[in-house]
Amino acid sequence: MSNKIKVLAICGSTREVSSNHHLIKAITTLSADIFDVQLWDGLTGLPHFNPDLDMLPESAPEPVQQFREQLTRADAVLICSPEYAIGVPGTLKNAIDWTVSSMHFSRKPVALITAGTSGFKAHQSLLGTLLIIESKIGEHAQIVVPGVKRKVNDQGVITDPETETQVRKLIATLAAVVAEEEVVLLPAPSLF
Ligand SMILES: Cc1cc2nc3c(=O)[nH]c(=O)nc-3n(C[C@H](O)[C@H](O)[C@H](O)COP(=O)(O)O)c2cc1C
C-alpha cells in the first residue's frame, strides 16, 4: 500500500491535446515522490446538472455517483482548467455543481491552476465557487498561468522557470494542507 497522497486530477479542457493536460502531466512528474496523481476521465460523461435527479444520494445518476466516490477516496484534488469567453468551461462547472449538495469538496484540500491565453476571470470565478463549497485552498495552491502554450510543452515539461517555481510551491502547499500543517488558507467569499 502506497503512503503517497492520493490526488484526483480534473482537467477542465476536453481537448485531445491540451495544455492543461500537459500541466497535470508535469505536476505528476514533479510530485512523484509524494503524490499519487490519478487523472479523472469522466468529465464529459456526466449528465447536465439537475437538482431533481439529486434528491437522494443513491438516486443520483451512476456517473455522478462514480465521480463522488473518486472524490471521497482522494486526499486532495488538483484542478487545471482553461478559460473560455472570460468564464469557467461549462463542463467543469457542471461537474462541480453535482458536488454542491453532496458536499464532496467540503474540507477537501484543493489546488487550482487556470491556464489559458489569460485566465484571470475564470480563476476568480472558480476560486469563488470552490471556496463557497468549503474547499481548503492554501494561499500558494492556486495560480494563473497566462500564455500557457509557451510555458509547458507537449511532453509535460514546464519550460518557463517562473511557472516551474510557482508549480513547485503549489505542490508543497497542497501537501502541507493535506498534512494539516500551518498554512495560510484563502477565506470563503461572502455569498452576497
Ligand atoms: C471558444 C474559446 C474561447 C476562449 N476564451 C478565452 C478567454 O476568455 N480567456 C483566455 O485566457 N483564453 C481563452 N481561450 C483560449 C484557451 O484558454 C486556450 O486555448 C487554452 O490553452 C485552452 O486550454 P487547453 O490547451 O488545455 O485546451 C479560448 C479558447 C476558445 C476555444
mmCIF file of C-alpha atoms and ligand atoms in Angstrom:
data_model
loop_
_atom_site.group_PDB
_atom_site.id
_atom_site.type_symbol
_atom_site.label_atom_id
_atom_site.label_comp_id
_atom_site.label_asym_id
_atom_site.label_seq_id
_atom_site.Cartn_x
_atom_site.Cartn_y
_atom_site.Cartn_z
ATOM 1 C CA MET A 1 0.000 0.000 0.000
ATOM 2 C CA SER A 2 1.416 3.358 -1.045
ATOM 3 C CA ASN A 3 1.507 6.048 1.607
ATOM 4 C CA LYS A 4 1.596 8.773 -1.002
ATOM 5 C CA ILE A 5 -1.087 11.461 -1.013
ATOM 6 C CA LYS A 6 -3.895 10.407 -3.368
ATOM 7 C CA VAL A 7 -4.627 13.312 -5.713
ATOM 8 C CA LEU A 8 -7.564 13.284 -8.108
ATOM 9 C CA ALA A 9 -6.707 15.486 -11.091
ATOM 10 C CA ILE A 10 -9.533 17.131 -13.001
ATOM 11 C CA CYS A 11 -8.784 18.741 -16.348
ATOM 12 C CA GLY A 12 -11.233 21.439 -17.376
ATOM 13 C CA SER A 13 -10.258 21.044 -21.017
ATOM 14 C CA THR A 14 -11.908 18.375 -23.150
ATOM 15 C CA ARG A 15 -9.381 18.783 -25.961
ATOM 16 C CA GLU A 16 -7.338 15.786 -27.042
ATOM 17 C CA VAL A 17 -4.114 17.810 -26.967
ATOM 18 C CA SER A 18 -4.447 20.206 -24.069
ATOM 19 C CA SER A 19 -2.005 22.495 -22.272
ATOM 20 C CA ASN A 20 -3.884 21.814 -19.065
ATOM 21 C CA HIS A 21 -3.362 18.073 -19.554
ATOM 22 C CA HIS A 22 0.328 18.810 -20.100
ATOM 23 C CA LEU A 23 0.398 20.750 -16.834
ATOM 24 C CA ILE A 24 -1.187 17.829 -14.976
ATOM 25 C CA LYS A 25 1.473 15.581 -16.506
ATOM 26 C CA ALA A 26 4.180 17.993 -15.342
ATOM 27 C CA ILE A 27 2.772 18.048 -11.811
ATOM 28 C CA THR A 28 2.507 14.248 -11.787
ATOM 29 C CA THR A 29 6.225 14.062 -12.583
ATOM 30 C CA LEU A 30 7.371 16.855 -10.264
ATOM 31 C CA SER A 31 5.400 15.450 -7.308
ATOM 32 C CA ALA A 32 6.024 11.746 -7.955
ATOM 33 C CA ASP A 33 7.754 11.177 -4.611
ATOM 34 C CA ILE A 34 4.783 12.444 -2.584
ATOM 35 C CA PHE A 35 1.658 12.359 -4.782
ATOM 36 C CA ASP A 36 -0.127 9.518 -6.489
ATOM 37 C CA VAL A 37 -1.989 11.502 -9.172
ATOM 38 C CA GLN A 38 -4.977 9.886 -10.885
ATOM 39 C CA LEU A 39 -6.486 11.750 -13.829
ATOM 40 C CA TRP A 40 -10.286 11.657 -13.770
ATOM 41 C CA ASP A 41 -11.639 10.972 -17.246
ATOM 42 C CA GLY A 42 -15.356 11.266 -16.517
ATOM 43 C CA LEU A 43 -15.940 14.967 -17.171
ATOM 44 C CA THR A 44 -17.823 14.575 -20.457
ATOM 45 C CA GLY A 45 -19.727 11.537 -19.195
ATOM 46 C CA LEU A 46 -21.671 13.470 -16.578
ATOM 47 C CA PRO A 47 -25.265 14.417 -17.332
ATOM 48 C CA HIS A 48 -26.301 18.044 -17.166
ATOM 49 C CA PHE A 49 -26.757 19.058 -13.566
ATOM 50 C CA ASN A 50 -30.353 18.825 -12.446
ATOM 51 C CA PRO A 51 -31.280 19.028 -8.753
ATOM 52 C CA ASP A 52 -34.421 16.967 -9.494
ATOM 53 C CA LEU A 53 -32.132 13.982 -10.218
ATOM 54 C CA ASP A 54 -30.292 14.502 -6.953
ATOM 55 C CA MET A 55 -32.946 14.361 -4.240
ATOM 56 C CA LEU A 56 -31.273 11.369 -2.531
ATOM 57 C CA PRO A 57 -27.544 10.435 -2.738
ATOM 58 C CA GLU A 58 -28.381 6.948 -4.018
ATOM 59 C CA SER A 59 -30.683 8.296 -6.716
ATOM 60 C CA ALA A 60 -28.021 10.391 -8.420
ATOM 61 C CA PRO A 61 -27.082 9.185 -11.925
ATOM 62 C CA GLU A 62 -24.408 6.462 -11.965
ATOM 63 C CA PRO A 63 -21.604 8.638 -13.461
ATOM 64 C CA VAL A 64 -22.254 11.198 -10.715
ATOM 65 C CA GLN A 65 -22.018 8.547 -8.028
ATOM 66 C CA GLN A 66 -18.729 7.322 -9.517
ATOM 67 C CA PHE A 67 -17.369 10.871 -9.554
ATOM 68 C CA ARG A 68 -18.349 11.375 -5.927
ATOM 69 C CA GLU A 69 -16.718 8.062 -4.946
ATOM 70 C CA GLN A 70 -13.466 9.157 -6.574
ATOM 71 C CA LEU A 71 -13.618 12.454 -4.694
ATOM 72 C CA THR A 72 -14.236 10.620 -1.420
ATOM 73 C CA ARG A 73 -11.220 8.348 -1.995
ATOM 74 C CA ALA A 74 -8.932 11.283 -2.865
ATOM 75 C CA ASP A 75 -6.900 13.036 -0.166
ATOM 76 C CA ALA A 76 -6.754 16.110 -2.389
ATOM 77 C CA VAL A 77 -7.970 17.431 -5.724
ATOM 78 C CA LEU A 78 -5.980 19.203 -8.448
ATOM 79 C CA ILE A 79 -7.981 21.217 -10.969
ATOM 80 C CA CYS A 80 -6.315 22.565 -14.114
ATOM 81 C CA SER A 81 -8.605 24.482 -16.381
ATOM 82 C CA PRO A 82 -8.639 26.859 -19.335
ATOM 83 C CA GLU A 83 -10.775 29.971 -19.547
ATOM 84 C CA TYR A 84 -13.481 30.252 -22.196
ATOM 85 C CA ALA A 85 -15.092 33.600 -23.069
ATOM 86 C CA ILE A 86 -13.759 35.038 -19.788
ATOM 87 C CA GLY A 87 -15.525 32.302 -17.837
ATOM 88 C CA VAL A 88 -15.245 28.787 -16.458
ATOM 89 C CA PRO A 89 -15.646 25.961 -19.017
ATOM 90 C CA GLY A 90 -19.240 24.732 -18.803
ATOM 91 C CA THR A 91 -18.277 21.061 -18.491
ATOM 92 C CA LEU A 92 -16.137 21.770 -15.437
ATOM 93 C CA LYS A 93 -18.764 23.958 -13.755
ATOM 94 C CA ASN A 94 -21.319 21.230 -14.456
ATOM 95 C CA ALA A 95 -19.153 18.671 -12.629
ATOM 96 C CA ILE A 96 -18.639 20.967 -9.639
ATOM 97 C CA ASP A 97 -22.375 21.719 -9.468
ATOM 98 C CA TRP A 98 -23.002 17.980 -8.911
ATOM 99 C CA THR A 99 -20.926 18.191 -5.709
ATOM 100 C CA VAL A 100 -22.575 21.184 -4.056
ATOM 101 C CA SER A 101 -25.400 19.461 -2.185
ATOM 102 C CA SER A 102 -23.333 16.312 -1.599
ATOM 103 C CA MET A 103 -20.548 18.473 -0.111
ATOM 104 C CA HIS A 104 -17.768 16.397 -1.633
ATOM 105 C CA PHE A 105 -15.456 19.410 -1.755
ATOM 106 C CA SER A 106 -16.159 20.365 1.842
ATOM 107 C CA ARG A 107 -12.846 20.359 3.814
ATOM 108 C CA LYS A 108 -11.124 18.848 0.770
ATOM 109 C CA PRO A 109 -7.625 20.208 0.077
ATOM 110 C CA VAL A 110 -7.646 21.608 -3.451
ATOM 111 C CA ALA A 111 -5.047 23.104 -5.778
ATOM 112 C CA LEU A 112 -6.240 25.194 -8.696
ATOM 113 C CA ILE A 113 -4.471 26.226 -11.868
ATOM 114 C CA THR A 114 -6.181 28.265 -14.544
ATOM 115 C CA ALA A 115 -4.103 28.205 -17.698
ATOM 116 C CA GLY A 116 -5.028 29.803 -20.977
ATOM 117 C CA THR A 117 -4.248 32.843 -23.038
ATOM 118 C CA SER A 118 -5.047 34.859 -19.938
ATOM 119 C CA GLY A 119 -7.262 33.049 -17.396
ATOM 120 C CA PHE A 120 -7.711 35.563 -14.568
ATOM 121 C CA LYS A 121 -11.506 35.933 -14.826
ATOM 122 C CA ALA A 122 -12.194 32.192 -14.841
ATOM 123 C CA HIS A 123 -9.722 31.789 -11.995
ATOM 124 C CA GLN A 124 -11.540 34.269 -9.762
ATOM 125 C CA SER A 125 -14.844 32.618 -10.567
ATOM 126 C CA LEU A 126 -13.542 29.088 -9.928
ATOM 127 C CA LEU A 127 -11.883 30.140 -6.701
ATOM 128 C CA GLY A 128 -15.133 31.705 -5.513
ATOM 129 C CA THR A 129 -17.071 28.548 -6.307
ATOM 130 C CA LEU A 130 -14.554 26.209 -4.693
ATOM 131 C CA LEU A 131 -14.268 28.325 -1.564
ATOM 132 C CA ILE A 132 -18.020 28.723 -1.100
ATOM 133 C CA ILE A 133 -18.326 24.911 -1.168
ATOM 134 C CA GLU A 134 -15.679 24.812 1.585
ATOM 135 C CA SER A 135 -12.599 23.583 -0.271
ATOM 136 C CA LYS A 136 -9.361 24.108 1.646
ATOM 137 C CA ILE A 137 -7.109 26.143 -0.631
ATOM 138 C CA GLY A 138 -3.724 27.326 0.563
ATOM 139 C CA GLU A 139 -2.642 30.798 -0.485
ATOM 140 C CA HIS A 140 0.024 29.362 -2.807
ATOM 141 C CA ALA A 141 -2.029 26.384 -4.007
ATOM 142 C CA GLN A 142 -3.699 28.462 -6.705
ATOM 143 C CA ILE A 143 -2.086 30.100 -9.682
ATOM 144 C CA VAL A 144 -2.936 31.529 -13.083
ATOM 145 C CA VAL A 145 -0.695 30.576 -15.985
ATOM 146 C CA PRO A 146 -1.292 33.079 -18.798
ATOM 147 C CA GLY A 147 0.328 32.300 -22.145
ATOM 148 C CA VAL A 148 0.433 28.642 -21.122
ATOM 149 C CA LYS A 149 1.276 27.329 -24.579
ATOM 150 C CA ARG A 150 4.716 28.973 -24.325
ATOM 151 C CA LYS A 151 5.320 27.644 -20.808
ATOM 152 C CA VAL A 152 4.644 23.903 -20.900
ATOM 153 C CA ASN A 153 5.481 21.594 -23.784
ATOM 154 C CA ASP A 154 3.600 18.589 -25.104
ATOM 155 C CA GLN A 155 5.936 16.259 -23.217
ATOM 156 C CA GLY A 156 4.581 17.683 -19.976
ATOM 157 C CA VAL A 157 7.714 19.671 -19.197
ATOM 158 C CA ILE A 158 7.412 23.198 -17.826
ATOM 159 C CA THR A 159 9.822 25.300 -19.854
ATOM 160 C CA ASP A 160 9.262 28.603 -18.047
ATOM 161 C CA PRO A 161 11.345 28.865 -14.829
ATOM 162 C CA GLU A 162 8.911 31.203 -13.045
ATOM 163 C CA THR A 163 5.988 28.864 -13.736
ATOM 164 C CA GLU A 164 8.021 25.888 -12.530
ATOM 165 C CA THR A 165 8.792 27.718 -9.278
ATOM 166 C CA GLN A 166 5.097 28.537 -8.785
ATOM 167 C CA VAL A 167 4.060 24.960 -9.538
ATOM 168 C CA ARG A 168 6.614 23.527 -7.105
ATOM 169 C CA LYS A 169 5.261 25.880 -4.440
ATOM 170 C CA LEU A 170 1.704 24.819 -5.298
ATOM 171 C CA ILE A 171 2.660 21.151 -4.833
ATOM 172 C CA ALA A 172 4.344 21.868 -1.472
ATOM 173 C CA THR A 173 1.380 23.925 -0.293
ATOM 174 C CA LEU A 174 -1.159 21.274 -1.253
ATOM 175 C CA ALA A 175 0.893 18.628 0.591
ATOM 176 C CA ALA A 176 1.087 20.894 3.652
ATOM 177 C CA VAL A 177 -2.683 21.447 3.649
ATOM 178 C CA VAL A 178 -3.257 17.682 3.486
ATOM 179 C CA ALA A 179 -0.814 17.243 6.393
ATOM 180 C CA GLU A 180 -2.701 19.971 8.267
ATOM 181 C CA GLU A 181 0.474 21.992 8.717
ATOM 182 C CA GLU A 182 0.157 25.690 9.385
ATOM 183 C CA VAL A 183 -0.693 27.150 6.011
ATOM 184 C CA VAL A 184 -2.468 30.380 5.162
ATOM 185 C CA LEU A 185 -5.813 29.304 3.726
ATOM 186 C CA LEU A 186 -7.902 31.513 1.474
ATOM 187 C CA PRO A 187 -11.057 32.754 3.190
ATOM 188 C CA ALA A 188 -14.501 31.865 1.908
ATOM 189 C CA PRO A 189 -16.130 34.715 -0.016
ATOM 190 C CA SER A 190 -19.417 36.126 1.172
ATOM 191 C CA LEU A 191 -22.463 34.939 -0.757
ATOM 192 C CA PHE A 192 -23.799 38.418 -1.413
HETATM 193 C C1 LIG B 1 -14.046 29.324 -27.561
HETATM 194 C C2 LIG B 1 -12.772 29.741 -26.861
HETATM 195 C C3 LIG B 1 -12.792 30.810 -26.019
HETATM 196 C C4 LIG B 1 -11.638 31.180 -25.330
HETATM 197 N N1 LIG B 1 -11.690 32.224 -24.468
HETATM 198 C C5 LIG B 1 -10.616 32.510 -23.730
HETATM 199 C C6 LIG B 1 -10.681 33.517 -22.716
HETATM 200 O O1 LIG B 1 -11.688 34.146 -22.492
HETATM 201 N N2 LIG B 1 -9.578 33.746 -21.978
HETATM 202 C C7 LIG B 1 -8.406 33.037 -22.177
HETATM 203 O O2 LIG B 1 -7.452 33.259 -21.458
HETATM 204 N N3 LIG B 1 -8.322 32.101 -23.142
HETATM 205 C C8 LIG B 1 -9.388 31.822 -23.908
HETATM 206 N N4 LIG B 1 -9.318 30.844 -24.860
HETATM 207 C C9 LIG B 1 -8.037 30.207 -25.112
HETATM 208 C C10 LIG B 1 -7.845 28.988 -24.259
HETATM 209 O O3 LIG B 1 -7.888 29.283 -22.887
HETATM 210 C C11 LIG B 1 -6.516 28.377 -24.586
HETATM 211 O O4 LIG B 1 -6.562 27.932 -25.919
HETATM 212 C C12 LIG B 1 -6.127 27.253 -23.678
HETATM 213 O O5 LIG B 1 -4.838 26.833 -23.992
HETATM 214 C C13 LIG B 1 -7.037 26.080 -23.817
HETATM 215 O O6 LIG B 1 -6.671 25.128 -22.846
HETATM 216 P P1 LIG B 1 -6.228 23.683 -23.283
HETATM 217 O O7 LIG B 1 -4.979 23.825 -24.139
HETATM 218 O O8 LIG B 1 -5.940 22.966 -22.000
HETATM 219 O O9 LIG B 1 -7.357 23.079 -24.053
HETATM 220 C C14 LIG B 1 -10.451 30.473 -25.558
HETATM 221 C C15 LIG B 1 -10.443 29.384 -26.429
HETATM 222 C C16 LIG B 1 -11.590 29.011 -27.076
HETATM 223 C C17 LIG B 1 -11.570 27.814 -27.971
#
